[in-house]
Amino acid sequence: MSDRPSVWVSRPTFDDVIARLAPHCEVDVEPEERKFAPAELAAKLAACDAAIVGLKEHIGAAELAGAKRLRIVANLAVGYDNLDLAALSAAGIAASNTADVLNESVADYAWALLLGAARRMGAAERWLRAGQWHATEFKGWLGTDVRGRTLGILGMGRIGQAIARRAQGFGMPVLYHNRTRLPEATERECRARHVDKDTLLRESDCLVLVLPLTPETRHAIGAAELARMKPSAVLVNVARGGIVDDAALAAALREGRLAAAGLDVFEGEPKVHPELLTLDNVLLSPHIASATTDTRRAMTAVAVDNVLAFFGHGPHAGHPPNLLNPEALAAAGVALPPHHHFPTHQEPTR
Ligand code: DGY
């Protein structure tokens, strides 16, 4: 048996990027993308020293019970609600994410959904494909302008800030709500004003959600919040399913209490609330906001860099740049490979 660390990669990614592990590790890449049953996932985790996983892999205490060799789990995403960080830390296992490299692609996509939903692009395309163009009327397909309207952002991490910067081109004032207010210089640069959540809901013409899913943010937008929004407003969710109560959203869209929505993420995805599938004023996509070639390659590279760094190799040898649980590992007295220094500051993600 090789004394090199073995790395399990839970889905095919970019072979040439993964190949950077090969000089230092034994690498086992799953040949196809699929969802592993919990017991199967546990067996995979028990058989490796490092795992590069995605959002389909939900890793908690049960999946880690037999993972005696596992040292690091590198998540192929910035959000990490699929990882039970407390369980990983308790087991002395490091976790990393792919913060920052996807900010601009996700911000672009949030705007694509916002514009597409406001201008009814999904429904119009379905109409055209159904051969109904001949019936288009001058007053048909009227959408909503976003230019000059108020953009609200709930969750003002790096992605929220990238979305805010783009608003300048549309002449849109930006309001945001975040647990922590941004430094004044960042607010100035993003031309964004911090408000309480209630004001954000009441004053936004377009509201984009970019906050992480935690027990506190589950259903942050439910029936009560939707009732406070303008009936003419457009809602965009590029964060996580579960932040919005999809049943309440479907009811608001159906009853005209909200003009439109653009959704990339869904409660219980890959399932989509059946009523959302029947409504024409919602633009839907299958969790692809970060899916550009450059960004998915960069995300893979970040995961590879974190694994290599953990085992003392690569450009960040000894300093995995995206560790999510350094304090917990230090408190648990987990010995990292030689020369490891914990970062002194973890950048906020979303
Ligand atoms: C993330 O990185 O959290 C995205 O949702 C997955 O692409």
XYZ file of C-alpha atoms and ligand atoms in Angstrom:
357
model
C 0.000 0.000 0.000
C 1.278 3.470 -0.912
C 2.183 5.828 1.927
C 0.951 8.762 -0.160
C -2.387 10.220 0.931
C -5.350 8.914 -1.009
C -7.851 11.463 -2.335
C -11.424 10.575 -3.279
C -13.105 12.934 -5.753
C -16.859 12.425 -5.652
C -17.633 13.514 -9.230
C -15.848 14.002 -12.546
C -14.448 17.534 -12.756
C -11.568 18.806 -14.891
C -9.011 16.043 -15.338
C -6.082 18.349 -16.016
C -6.751 20.279 -12.793
C -7.208 17.130 -10.709
C -3.984 15.793 -12.260
C -2.067 18.303 -10.111
C -2.710 15.957 -7.188
C -1.048 13.010 -8.916
C 2.616 13.707 -8.059
C 1.775 13.649 -4.334
C -1.388 11.594 -3.845
C -3.238 8.488 -4.961
C -6.338 9.823 -6.689
C -9.678 8.068 -7.134
C -12.154 10.065 -9.236
C -15.735 8.832 -9.535
C -16.436 8.201 -13.207
C -19.920 9.684 -13.138
C -21.945 12.269 -11.231
C -24.479 10.643 -8.912
C -25.973 10.860 -5.470
C -24.434 8.460 -2.948
C -26.616 6.751 -0.366
C -25.445 7.703 3.144
C -23.905 4.259 3.787
C -22.092 4.354 0.448
C -20.801 7.838 1.195
C -19.636 6.682 4.634
C -17.743 3.795 3.014
C -16.082 6.164 0.523
C -15.048 8.531 3.321
C -13.715 5.638 5.395
C -11.368 4.639 2.592
C -9.533 7.929 1.940
C -7.306 10.546 3.582
C -8.895 13.468 1.740
C -12.192 13.946 -0.051
C -13.141 16.500 -2.678
C -16.935 16.612 -2.571
C -19.869 18.649 -3.816
C -23.224 19.824 -2.543
C -24.861 16.437 -3.113
C -22.662 14.958 -0.387
C -24.192 15.626 3.015
C -21.491 14.883 5.542
C -22.318 14.648 9.230
C -21.394 12.543 12.251
C -22.983 9.374 10.831
C -21.047 9.586 7.555
C -17.836 10.277 9.488
C -18.209 7.485 12.050
C -15.860 5.125 10.218
C -13.655 7.764 8.577
C -10.615 7.159 10.735
C -8.061 8.174 8.087
C -9.881 11.191 6.744
C -7.998 14.471 7.373
C -9.602 17.017 5.056
C -12.860 17.495 3.167
C -12.624 20.067 0.368
C -16.060 21.282 -0.703
C -16.511 22.214 -4.368
C -18.684 25.196 -3.429
C -18.493 28.394 -1.444
C -21.601 27.459 0.572
C -21.100 24.548 2.924
C -24.488 23.806 4.421
C -23.922 20.220 3.218
C -21.108 19.862 5.763
C -21.636 19.506 9.490
C -18.650 21.598 10.535
C -19.060 20.770 14.221
C -18.964 17.035 13.450
C -15.931 17.466 11.196
C -14.097 19.515 13.815
C -15.005 17.053 16.576
C -13.478 14.318 14.443
C -10.362 16.442 13.845
C -11.074 16.746 10.133
C -10.367 19.982 8.277
C -12.906 21.441 5.858
C -12.419 23.969 3.075
C -14.611 25.769 0.544
C -14.077 27.686 -2.705
C -14.652 31.244 -1.508
C -14.081 34.166 -3.859
C -13.335 32.485 -7.201
C -17.025 32.348 -8.091
C -18.081 35.828 -6.967
C -18.200 37.452 -10.395
C -19.878 34.549 -12.215
C -22.584 34.267 -9.581
C -23.095 38.054 -9.621
C -23.486 37.973 -13.422
C -25.985 35.160 -13.120
C -28.020 36.964 -10.460
C -28.365 39.847 -12.917
C -29.270 37.464 -15.729
C -32.071 36.021 -13.590
C -33.203 39.468 -12.491
C -33.379 40.830 -16.030
C -34.805 37.594 -17.402
C -37.548 37.449 -14.778
C -38.368 41.181 -15.062
C -38.603 40.914 -18.881
C -40.413 37.537 -18.891
C -37.759 35.828 -20.983
C -38.564 32.257 -19.918
C -42.248 32.500 -20.791
C -41.518 34.395 -24.026
C -39.101 31.725 -25.140
C -41.598 28.969 -24.407
C -44.218 30.916 -26.419
C -41.888 31.313 -29.393
C -40.804 27.656 -29.333
C -44.477 26.680 -29.318
C -44.813 28.509 -32.655
C -47.084 31.245 -31.319
C -45.144 34.323 -32.426
C -47.871 35.228 -34.925
C -50.146 36.042 -31.978
C -47.774 38.545 -30.333
C -49.504 41.863 -29.622
C -48.112 45.364 -29.178
C -49.270 45.287 -25.580
C -48.268 41.693 -25.073
C -45.222 40.605 -23.127
C -44.985 43.822 -21.133
C -42.296 43.446 -18.518
C -40.818 45.652 -15.827
C -37.867 48.013 -16.268
C -35.184 47.616 -13.627
C -33.262 50.777 -14.588
C -33.519 53.433 -11.890
C -35.418 51.143 -9.517
C -34.205 50.217 -6.051
C -32.090 47.088 -5.795
C -32.156 45.304 -2.442
C -29.549 42.724 -1.448
C -30.072 40.389 1.485
C -26.653 39.014 2.483
C -23.827 41.368 1.560
C -20.715 39.183 1.377
C -18.385 39.250 -1.599
C -21.053 38.043 -4.036
C -23.581 40.589 -2.796
C -20.964 43.311 -3.220
C -20.232 42.176 -6.796
C -23.970 42.345 -7.534
C -24.146 45.837 -6.026
C -21.251 47.111 -8.165
C -23.097 46.091 -11.320
C -26.121 48.154 -10.242
C -24.268 51.365 -11.056
C -24.622 50.586 -14.769
C -28.387 50.426 -14.351
C -28.586 53.606 -12.294
C -30.108 51.700 -9.409
C -29.816 52.812 -5.803
C -28.748 49.850 -3.646
C -30.027 48.936 -0.196
C -28.655 45.975 1.696
C -29.216 44.093 4.883
C -26.559 41.991 6.528
C -25.897 40.814 10.052
C -22.783 42.972 10.106
C -22.659 46.349 8.475
C -19.904 46.719 5.867
C -17.016 49.130 6.446
C -17.898 52.611 5.198
C -15.319 52.463 2.416
C -16.913 49.282 1.021
C -20.388 50.806 1.280
C -19.131 53.827 -0.653
C -17.482 51.698 -3.311
C -20.650 49.593 -3.739
C -22.850 52.692 -3.384
C -24.967 50.640 -1.001
C -26.886 51.739 2.091
C -27.391 49.467 5.091
C -31.014 49.199 6.236
C -32.982 46.927 8.519
C -34.648 43.890 6.996
C -38.107 45.381 7.145
C -37.043 48.493 5.210
C -35.266 46.297 2.678
C -38.434 44.276 2.090
C -40.683 47.331 1.843
C -38.456 49.504 -0.369
C -36.831 47.074 -2.803
C -38.166 46.877 -6.359
C -35.758 44.037 -7.015
C -34.573 41.867 -4.139
C -31.632 39.491 -4.537
C -30.895 36.852 -1.906
C -27.236 35.939 -1.380
C -27.080 34.741 2.200
C -25.881 31.368 3.487
C -28.403 28.744 4.594
C -28.221 28.215 8.350
C -30.893 27.292 10.894
C -31.368 31.073 11.412
C -31.836 31.899 7.716
C -34.227 29.034 6.882
C -37.394 30.655 5.493
C -35.887 34.128 5.897
C -38.352 34.913 3.101
C -41.695 33.368 4.024
C -45.325 34.438 3.771
C -44.892 37.320 6.238
C -41.851 38.729 4.431
C -43.452 38.354 1.000
C -46.485 40.246 2.290
C -44.242 43.204 3.111
C -42.776 43.382 -0.407
C -44.195 45.538 -3.210
C -46.586 43.623 -5.494
C -44.509 45.001 -8.395
C -41.257 43.575 -6.990
C -39.003 40.938 -8.542
C -37.296 38.408 -6.256
C -34.085 36.548 -7.155
C -32.575 33.657 -5.195
C -29.038 32.569 -6.095
C -28.186 31.563 -2.527
C -29.741 28.331 -1.304
C -33.066 26.603 -1.430
C -34.731 26.712 1.964
C -33.992 30.409 2.463
C -37.293 31.022 0.679
C -40.493 29.230 1.624
C -41.199 28.036 -1.912
C -44.877 27.232 -1.220
C -45.450 30.779 0.078
C -43.553 32.205 -2.897
C -45.619 30.206 -5.385
C -48.821 31.487 -3.737
C -47.604 35.114 -3.878
C -46.656 34.788 -7.561
C -49.943 33.095 -8.438
C -52.027 35.713 -6.631
C -50.133 38.676 -8.096
C -48.737 39.724 -4.724
C -45.268 39.600 -6.298
C -44.595 40.408 -9.956
C -41.913 37.872 -10.800
C -39.101 35.711 -9.490
C -35.855 34.275 -10.801
C -34.765 31.162 -8.959
C -31.587 29.125 -9.294
C -32.061 27.187 -6.048
C -35.004 25.349 -4.508
C -36.163 23.978 -1.228
C -35.482 20.234 -1.378
C -33.709 20.456 -4.768
C -33.393 18.687 -7.121
C -37.137 18.636 -6.498
C -38.917 21.867 -7.438
C -42.194 22.903 -5.823
C -44.743 21.676 -8.400
C -46.642 24.960 -8.460
C -43.513 26.921 -9.413
C -43.281 24.736 -12.508
C -46.741 25.846 -13.613
C -46.259 29.606 -13.214
C -45.171 31.818 -16.098
C -43.916 34.684 -13.938
C -40.991 32.723 -12.545
C -37.728 31.992 -14.354
C -36.151 28.751 -13.166
C -32.686 27.221 -13.497
C -31.008 24.153 -11.967
C -28.484 25.659 -9.511
C -26.007 26.801 -12.156
C -25.060 30.325 -11.044
C -21.374 29.421 -10.786
C -21.399 27.214 -13.880
C -18.972 28.786 -16.320
C -15.962 26.878 -17.568
C -13.486 29.304 -16.030
C -15.214 29.422 -12.673
C -15.830 25.686 -12.313
C -12.171 25.105 -13.251
C -11.107 27.696 -10.670
C -13.296 26.048 -8.022
C -11.684 22.696 -8.769
C -8.248 24.299 -8.556
C -9.053 25.810 -5.154
C -10.173 22.416 -3.815
C -6.999 20.803 -5.182
C -4.835 23.573 -3.698
C -6.410 23.110 -0.284
C -5.811 19.359 -0.291
C -2.251 19.744 -1.564
C -1.544 22.487 0.976
C -2.932 20.384 3.798
C -0.435 17.641 2.989
C 2.404 20.156 2.630
C 2.541 20.572 -1.163
C 1.672 23.043 -3.895
C 1.539 26.831 -3.974
C 0.131 27.109 -0.425
C 2.121 24.275 1.168
C 1.271 24.106 4.860
C -1.297 26.911 4.602
C -4.596 25.644 3.186
C -6.074 28.976 2.111
C -9.770 28.226 2.608
C -9.971 26.351 5.901
C -13.436 26.681 7.429
C -12.681 25.259 10.867
C -9.157 26.265 11.900
C -10.132 27.392 15.393
C -12.037 24.202 16.075
C -9.130 22.078 14.903
C -6.682 24.077 16.989
C -8.939 23.862 20.051
C -9.184 20.110 19.568
C -5.381 19.994 19.462
C -5.385 18.525 15.970
C -1.850 18.389 14.659
C -1.720 19.615 11.092
C 1.167 18.623 8.860
C 4.504 20.355 9.552
C 4.795 24.120 9.023
C 1.059 24.626 9.048
C -0.026 28.072 10.187
C -3.662 28.842 10.689
C -4.822 31.899 8.815
C -5.375 34.718 11.248
C -8.488 35.900 9.486
C -11.168 33.953 7.644
C -12.864 35.973 4.939
C -16.633 36.003 5.231
C -18.155 33.906 2.480
C -21.695 34.938 1.633
C -21.769 27.432 -4.152
O -20.584 27.494 -4.471
O -22.155 27.484 -2.991
C -22.737 27.271 -5.264
O -24.028 27.284 -4.841
C -22.440 25.984 -6.008
O -21.980 26.249 -7.257
